[in-house]
CSV table of C-alpha atoms and ligand atoms in Angstrom, one decimal:
chain,number,residue,atom,x,y,z
A,141,MET,CA,0.0,0.0,0.0
A,142,ALA,CA,1.2,3.5,-0.9
A,143,TYR,CA,1.8,6.2,1.7
A,144,LYS,CA,-0.8,9.0,1.9
A,145,ILE,CA,-0.7,12.6,3.1
A,146,SER,CA,-3.5,13.8,5.4
A,147,GLU,CA,-4.9,17.2,6.0
A,148,GLU,CA,-2.3,17.8,8.7
A,149,CYS,CA,0.1,18.7,5.8
A,150,VAL,CA,1.4,22.3,6.0
A,151,ASN,CA,3.0,22.2,2.6
A,152,CYS,CA,6.5,22.6,3.8
A,153,GLY,CA,8.0,20.5,1.0
A,154,SER,CA,10.3,18.3,3.2
A,155,CYS,CA,8.8,15.1,2.0
A,156,GLU,CA,9.1,16.0,-1.7
A,157,ASP,CA,12.9,16.6,-1.1
A,158,GLU,CA,13.3,13.2,0.5
A,159,CYS,CA,11.4,11.0,-2.0
A,160,PRO,CA,13.7,9.0,-4.2
A,161,GLU,CA,11.0,8.1,-6.6
A,162,LYS,CA,9.8,11.7,-7.2
A,163,ALA,CA,6.3,10.5,-6.3
A,164,ILE,CA,5.4,13.7,-4.3
A,165,ILE,CA,4.0,16.8,-6.0
A,166,GLU,CA,2.4,20.0,-4.9
A,167,LYS,CA,-1.3,20.2,-5.5
A,168,ASP,CA,-3.9,22.7,-4.3
A,169,ASN,CA,-1.5,24.0,-1.6
A,170,PHE,CA,-0.9,20.5,-0.2
A,171,ARG,CA,1.5,17.8,-1.1
A,172,TRP,CA,0.2,14.6,-2.8
A,173,ILE,CA,1.7,11.2,-3.3
A,174,ASP,CA,1.3,9.5,-6.6
A,175,PRO,CA,0.4,5.9,-5.6
A,176,ALA,CA,1.7,4.6,-8.9
A,177,LYS,CA,5.2,5.9,-8.2
A,178,CYS,CA,5.4,5.4,-4.4
A,179,LYS,CA,7.6,2.4,-3.4
A,180,ASP,CA,6.7,2.5,0.3
A,181,CYS,CA,10.1,3.4,1.5
A,182,GLY,CA,8.9,5.6,4.4
A,183,SER,CA,11.5,8.4,3.9
A,184,CYS,CA,8.8,11.0,3.5
A,185,ALA,CA,7.0,10.0,6.7
A,186,ASP,CA,10.2,10.3,8.6
A,187,ALA,CA,10.8,13.8,7.2
A,188,CYS,CA,7.4,15.2,7.9
A,189,PRO,CA,7.2,17.7,10.9
A,190,THR,CA,3.5,17.3,11.4
A,191,GLU,CA,3.2,13.5,11.0
A,192,ALA,CA,0.9,14.0,8.1
A,193,ILE,CA,2.2,11.0,6.2
A,194,ALA,CA,1.1,7.4,7.0
A,195,GLN,CA,0.7,4.1,5.2
A,196,ALA,CA,-2.8,3.8,3.9
B,1078,LIG,S1,7.2,6.2,0.9
B,1078,LIG,FE1,9.1,6.6,-0.2
B,1078,LIG,S2,8.6,6.4,-2.4
B,1078,LIG,FE2,6.7,6.6,-1.3
B,1078,LIG,S3,6.2,8.8,-1.4
B,1078,LIG,FE3,7.3,8.5,0.5
B,1078,LIG,S4,9.5,8.8,0.1
B,1078,LIG,FE4,8.4,8.6,-1.9
B,1079,LIG,S1,6.7,17.0,5.0
B,1079,LIG,FE1,4.6,16.8,5.8
B,1079,LIG,S2,3.9,18.9,6.2
B,1079,LIG,FE2,5.6,19.0,4.8
B,1079,LIG,S3,4.8,19.0,2.7
B,1079,LIG,FE3,5.2,16.8,3.2
B,1079,LIG,S4,3.3,16.0,4.1
B,1079,LIG,FE4,3.2,18.2,4.1
């Protein structure tokens, strides 16, 4: 299962910088994970200051 970003996201961009698959993009003032690209590595979740990222 891919990781997902919740409404706790404050759009800081840390997760996008950490993602080795370039699966995270900015969308409507939040970040969004493309489930087709996400490889479930967890790096984004570790980098998120608001704990907005979790495995779905
Ligand atoms: S779990 Fe890994 S591959 Fe998936 S979005 Fe996060 S950093 Fe990218
Ligand atoms: S690291 Fe967390 S708060 Fe920052 S853009 Fe990503 S999901 Fe949003």
